[in-house]
mmCIF file of C-alpha atoms in Angstrom:
data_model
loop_
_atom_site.group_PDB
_atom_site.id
_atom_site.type_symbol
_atom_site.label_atom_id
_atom_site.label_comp_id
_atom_site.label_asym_id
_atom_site.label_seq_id
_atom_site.Cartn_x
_atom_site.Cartn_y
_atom_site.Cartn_z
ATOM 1 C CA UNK U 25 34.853 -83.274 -31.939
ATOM 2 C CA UNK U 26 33.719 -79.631 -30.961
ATOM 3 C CA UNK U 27 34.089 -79.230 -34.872
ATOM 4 C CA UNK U 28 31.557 -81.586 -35.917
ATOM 5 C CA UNK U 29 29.342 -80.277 -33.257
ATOM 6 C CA UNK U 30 29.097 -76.988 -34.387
ATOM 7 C CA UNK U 31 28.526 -78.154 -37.407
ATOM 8 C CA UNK U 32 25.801 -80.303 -36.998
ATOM 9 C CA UNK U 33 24.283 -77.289 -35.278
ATOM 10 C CA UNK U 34 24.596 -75.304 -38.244
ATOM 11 C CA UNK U 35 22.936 -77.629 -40.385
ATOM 12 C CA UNK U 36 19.935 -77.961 -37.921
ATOM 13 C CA UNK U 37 19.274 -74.020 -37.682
ATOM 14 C CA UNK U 38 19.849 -74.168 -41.567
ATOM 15 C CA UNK U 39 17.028 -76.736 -41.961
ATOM 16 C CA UNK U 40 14.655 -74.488 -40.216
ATOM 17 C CA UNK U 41 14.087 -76.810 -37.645
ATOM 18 C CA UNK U 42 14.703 -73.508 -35.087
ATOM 19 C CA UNK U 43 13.978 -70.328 -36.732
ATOM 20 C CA UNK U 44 11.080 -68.710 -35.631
ATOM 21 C CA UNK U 45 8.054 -68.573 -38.379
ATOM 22 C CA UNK U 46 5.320 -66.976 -38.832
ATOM 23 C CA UNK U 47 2.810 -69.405 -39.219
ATOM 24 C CA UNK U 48 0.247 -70.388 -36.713
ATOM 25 C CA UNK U 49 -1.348 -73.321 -35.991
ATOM 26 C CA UNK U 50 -4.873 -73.195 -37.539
ATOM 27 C CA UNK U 51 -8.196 -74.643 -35.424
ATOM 28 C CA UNK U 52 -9.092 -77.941 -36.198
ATOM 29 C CA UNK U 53 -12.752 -78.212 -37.596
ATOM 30 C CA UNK U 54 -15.543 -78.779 -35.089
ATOM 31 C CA UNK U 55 -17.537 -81.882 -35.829
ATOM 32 C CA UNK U 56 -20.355 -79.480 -36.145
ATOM 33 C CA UNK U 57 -19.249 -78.079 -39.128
ATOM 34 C CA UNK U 58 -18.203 -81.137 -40.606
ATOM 35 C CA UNK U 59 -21.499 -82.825 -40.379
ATOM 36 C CA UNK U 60 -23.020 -79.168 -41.998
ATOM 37 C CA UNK U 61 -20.778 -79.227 -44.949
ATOM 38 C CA UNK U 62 -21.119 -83.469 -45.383
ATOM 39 C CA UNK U 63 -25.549 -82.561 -45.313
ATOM 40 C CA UNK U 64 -25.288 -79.316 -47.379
ATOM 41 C CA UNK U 65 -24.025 -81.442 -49.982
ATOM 42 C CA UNK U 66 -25.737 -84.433 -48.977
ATOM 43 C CA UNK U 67 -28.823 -82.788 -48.754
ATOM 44 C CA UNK U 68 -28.693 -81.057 -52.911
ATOM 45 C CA UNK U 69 -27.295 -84.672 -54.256
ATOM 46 C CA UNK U 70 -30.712 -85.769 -52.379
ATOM 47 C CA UNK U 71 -32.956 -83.341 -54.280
ATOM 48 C CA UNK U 72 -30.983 -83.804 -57.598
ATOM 49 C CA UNK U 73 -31.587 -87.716 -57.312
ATOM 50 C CA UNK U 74 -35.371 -87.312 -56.045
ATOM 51 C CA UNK U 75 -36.329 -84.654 -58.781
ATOM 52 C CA UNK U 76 -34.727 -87.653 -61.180
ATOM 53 C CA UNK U 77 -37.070 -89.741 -59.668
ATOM 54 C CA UNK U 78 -40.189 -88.134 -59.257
ATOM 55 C CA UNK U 79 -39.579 -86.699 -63.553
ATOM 56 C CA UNK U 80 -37.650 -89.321 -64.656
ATOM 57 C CA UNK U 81 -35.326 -88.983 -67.936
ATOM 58 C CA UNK U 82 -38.059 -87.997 -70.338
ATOM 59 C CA UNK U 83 -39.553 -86.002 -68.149
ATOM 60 C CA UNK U 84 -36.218 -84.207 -67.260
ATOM 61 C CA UNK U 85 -35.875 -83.535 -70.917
ATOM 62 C CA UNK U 86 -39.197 -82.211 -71.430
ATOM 63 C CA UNK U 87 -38.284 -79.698 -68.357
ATOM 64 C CA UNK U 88 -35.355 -78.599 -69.390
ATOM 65 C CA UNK U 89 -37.055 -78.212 -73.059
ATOM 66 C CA UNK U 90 -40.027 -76.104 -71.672
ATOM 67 C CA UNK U 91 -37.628 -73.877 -69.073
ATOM 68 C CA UNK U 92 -35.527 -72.966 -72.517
ATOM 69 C CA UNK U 93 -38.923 -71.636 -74.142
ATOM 70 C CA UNK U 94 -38.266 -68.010 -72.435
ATOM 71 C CA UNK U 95 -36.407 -65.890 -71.514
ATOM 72 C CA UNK U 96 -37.787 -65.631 -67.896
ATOM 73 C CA UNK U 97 -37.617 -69.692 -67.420
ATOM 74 C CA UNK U 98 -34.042 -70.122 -68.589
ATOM 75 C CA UNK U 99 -33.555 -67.402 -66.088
ATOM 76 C CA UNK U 100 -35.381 -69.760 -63.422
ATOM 77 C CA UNK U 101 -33.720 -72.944 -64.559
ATOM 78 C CA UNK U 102 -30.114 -71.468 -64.782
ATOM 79 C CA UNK U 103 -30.465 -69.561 -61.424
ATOM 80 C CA UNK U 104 -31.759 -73.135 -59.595
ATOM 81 C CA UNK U 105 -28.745 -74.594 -61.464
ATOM 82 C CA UNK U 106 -26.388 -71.634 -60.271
ATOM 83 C CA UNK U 107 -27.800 -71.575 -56.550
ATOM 84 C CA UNK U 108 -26.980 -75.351 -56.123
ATOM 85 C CA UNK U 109 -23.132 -74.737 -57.366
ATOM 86 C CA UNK U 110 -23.519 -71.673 -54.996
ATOM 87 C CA UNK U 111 -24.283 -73.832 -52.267
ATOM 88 C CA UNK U 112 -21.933 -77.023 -52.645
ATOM 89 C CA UNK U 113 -19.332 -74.019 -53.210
ATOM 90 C CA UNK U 114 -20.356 -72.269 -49.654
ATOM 91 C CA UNK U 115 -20.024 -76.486 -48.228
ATOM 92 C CA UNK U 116 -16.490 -76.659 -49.305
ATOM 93 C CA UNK U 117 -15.549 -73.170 -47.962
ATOM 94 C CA UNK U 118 -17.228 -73.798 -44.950
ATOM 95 C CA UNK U 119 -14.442 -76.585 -43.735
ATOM 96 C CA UNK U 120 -11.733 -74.116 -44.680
ATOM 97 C CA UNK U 121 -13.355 -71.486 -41.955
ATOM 98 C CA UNK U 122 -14.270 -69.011 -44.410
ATOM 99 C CA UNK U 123 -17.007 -67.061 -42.783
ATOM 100 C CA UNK U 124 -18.303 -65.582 -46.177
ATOM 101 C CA UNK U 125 -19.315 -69.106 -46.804
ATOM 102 C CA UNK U 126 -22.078 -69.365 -44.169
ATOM 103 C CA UNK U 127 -23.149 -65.886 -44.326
ATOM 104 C CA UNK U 128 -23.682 -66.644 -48.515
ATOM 105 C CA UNK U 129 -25.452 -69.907 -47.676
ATOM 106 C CA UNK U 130 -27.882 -67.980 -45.170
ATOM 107 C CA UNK U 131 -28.314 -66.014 -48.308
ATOM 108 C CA UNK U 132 -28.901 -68.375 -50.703
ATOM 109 C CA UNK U 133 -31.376 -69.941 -48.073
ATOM 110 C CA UNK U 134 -33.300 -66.936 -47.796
ATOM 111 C CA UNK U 135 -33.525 -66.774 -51.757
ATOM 112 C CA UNK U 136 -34.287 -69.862 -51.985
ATOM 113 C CA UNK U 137 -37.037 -70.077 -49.191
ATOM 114 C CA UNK U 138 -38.332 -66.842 -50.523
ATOM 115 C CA UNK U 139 -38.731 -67.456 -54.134
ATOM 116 C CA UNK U 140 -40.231 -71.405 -53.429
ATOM 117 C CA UNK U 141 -42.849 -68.974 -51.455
ATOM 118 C CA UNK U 142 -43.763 -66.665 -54.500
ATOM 119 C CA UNK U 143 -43.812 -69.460 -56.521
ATOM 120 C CA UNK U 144 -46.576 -71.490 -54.012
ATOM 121 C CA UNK U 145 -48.492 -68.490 -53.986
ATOM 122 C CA UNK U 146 -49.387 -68.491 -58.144
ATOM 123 C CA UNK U 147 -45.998 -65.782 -58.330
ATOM 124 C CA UNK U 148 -43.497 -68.103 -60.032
ATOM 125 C CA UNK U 149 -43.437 -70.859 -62.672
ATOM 126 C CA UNK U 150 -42.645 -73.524 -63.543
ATOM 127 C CA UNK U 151 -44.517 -75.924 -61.059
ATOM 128 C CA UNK U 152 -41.479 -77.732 -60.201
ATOM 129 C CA UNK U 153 -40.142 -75.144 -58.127
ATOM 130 C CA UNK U 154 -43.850 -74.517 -56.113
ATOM 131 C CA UNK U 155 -45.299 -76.638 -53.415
ATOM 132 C CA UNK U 156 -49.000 -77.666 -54.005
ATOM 133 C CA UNK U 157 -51.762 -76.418 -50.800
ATOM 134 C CA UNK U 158 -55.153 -75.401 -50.285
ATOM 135 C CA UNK U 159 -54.511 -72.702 -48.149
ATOM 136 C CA UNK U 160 -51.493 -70.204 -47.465
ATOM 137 C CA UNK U 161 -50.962 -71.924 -43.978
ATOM 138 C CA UNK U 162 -50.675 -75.636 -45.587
ATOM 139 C CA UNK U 163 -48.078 -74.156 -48.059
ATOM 140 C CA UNK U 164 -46.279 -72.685 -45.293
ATOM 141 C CA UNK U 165 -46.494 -75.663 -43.274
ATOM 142 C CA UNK U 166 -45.108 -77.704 -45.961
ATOM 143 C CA UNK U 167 -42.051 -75.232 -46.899
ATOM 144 C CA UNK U 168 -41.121 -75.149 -43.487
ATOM 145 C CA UNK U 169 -41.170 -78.944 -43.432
ATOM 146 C CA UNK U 170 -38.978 -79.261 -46.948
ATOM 147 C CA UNK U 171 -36.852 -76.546 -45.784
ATOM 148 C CA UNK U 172 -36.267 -78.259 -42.287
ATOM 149 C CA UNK U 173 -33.025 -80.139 -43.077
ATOM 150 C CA UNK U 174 -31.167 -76.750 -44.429
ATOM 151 C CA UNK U 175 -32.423 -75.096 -41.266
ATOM 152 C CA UNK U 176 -30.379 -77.555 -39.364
ATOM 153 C CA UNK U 177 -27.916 -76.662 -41.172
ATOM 154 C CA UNK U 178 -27.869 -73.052 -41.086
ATOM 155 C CA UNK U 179 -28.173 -73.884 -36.734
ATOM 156 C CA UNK U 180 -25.032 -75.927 -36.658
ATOM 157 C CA UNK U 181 -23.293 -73.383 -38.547
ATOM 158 C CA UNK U 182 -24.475 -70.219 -36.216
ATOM 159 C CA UNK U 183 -25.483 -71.708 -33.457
ATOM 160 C CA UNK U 184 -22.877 -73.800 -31.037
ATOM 161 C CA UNK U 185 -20.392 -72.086 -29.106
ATOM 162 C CA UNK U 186 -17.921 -74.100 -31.532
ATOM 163 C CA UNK U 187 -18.756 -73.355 -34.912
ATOM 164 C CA UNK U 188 -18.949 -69.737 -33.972
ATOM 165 C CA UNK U 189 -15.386 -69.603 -32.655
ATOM 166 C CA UNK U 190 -13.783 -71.676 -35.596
ATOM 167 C CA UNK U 191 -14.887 -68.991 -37.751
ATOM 168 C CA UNK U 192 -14.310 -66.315 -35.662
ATOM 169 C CA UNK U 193 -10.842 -67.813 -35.146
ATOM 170 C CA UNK U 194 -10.147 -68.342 -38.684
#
């Protein structure tokens, strides 16, 4: 009996079932986070489907027809195209607790934000990517409002006690 004993024990510590590791347990995701990743995404399938809607297929085709023309509106079109991919990336990355992700979708924010600004002001083309106003402080008024939901964002990701330990943690 003492035989079998020893080794059943044997097999046990062979499994692994009591050798010390070095893995740790990692932090569960804060809700917070969650719901930023689930609207960062959310928010660019939004503007895909509402730019569909607003252009519609033809004039989709004539868009992407007129931002090939030159050199500097392919560089407009692909860079919209490449900040979007940027973005979904940084939502995906974000649930993993990378904290490059939310620093490089503060940044991508801030380009964003910035250029959509220029652009408003008679410093960008095409039109798509400007918000119509008579005056500097109705253009303003109006970015802040489209840019509202990614502000959101950006506060559950910096903000609450949470979010800013899970990535401190990570």
């Amino acid at each position: 009996m003492p035989r079998l004993s020893r080794h059943f024990h044997r097999e046990i510590i062979g499994l692994g079932f009591f050798k010390k590791t070095a893995h740790h347990a990692k932090l569960n995701v804060p809700a917070l986070v969650q719901v930023a990743a689930i609207a960062i995404i959310m928010i660019r399938c939004v503007d895909v489907l509402m730019i569909l809607n607003l252009l519609g297929w033809r004039g989709l085709l004539d868009f992407v027809q007129r931002s090939a023309q030159t050199w500097s509106l392919t560089l407009v079109f692909l860079g919209s195209l490449f900040l979007v991919f940027v973005e979904i990336l940084c939502a995906f990355s974000v649930v993993k607790g990378r904290r490059w992700a939310r620093w490089l979708y503060l940044a991508t924010q801030m380009v964003a934000t910035g250029y959509l600004w220029a652009a408003s002001l008679g410093y960008g083309y095409p039109e798509l990517f400007s918000i119509a106003g008579g005056s500097r402080r109705e253009i303003f008024q109006a970015l802040v409002m489209q840019k509202l939901p990614d502000l959101l964002v950006l506060f559950l990701l910096f903000v609450p006690a949470p979010s800013r330990r899970f990535f401190r943690l990570q």
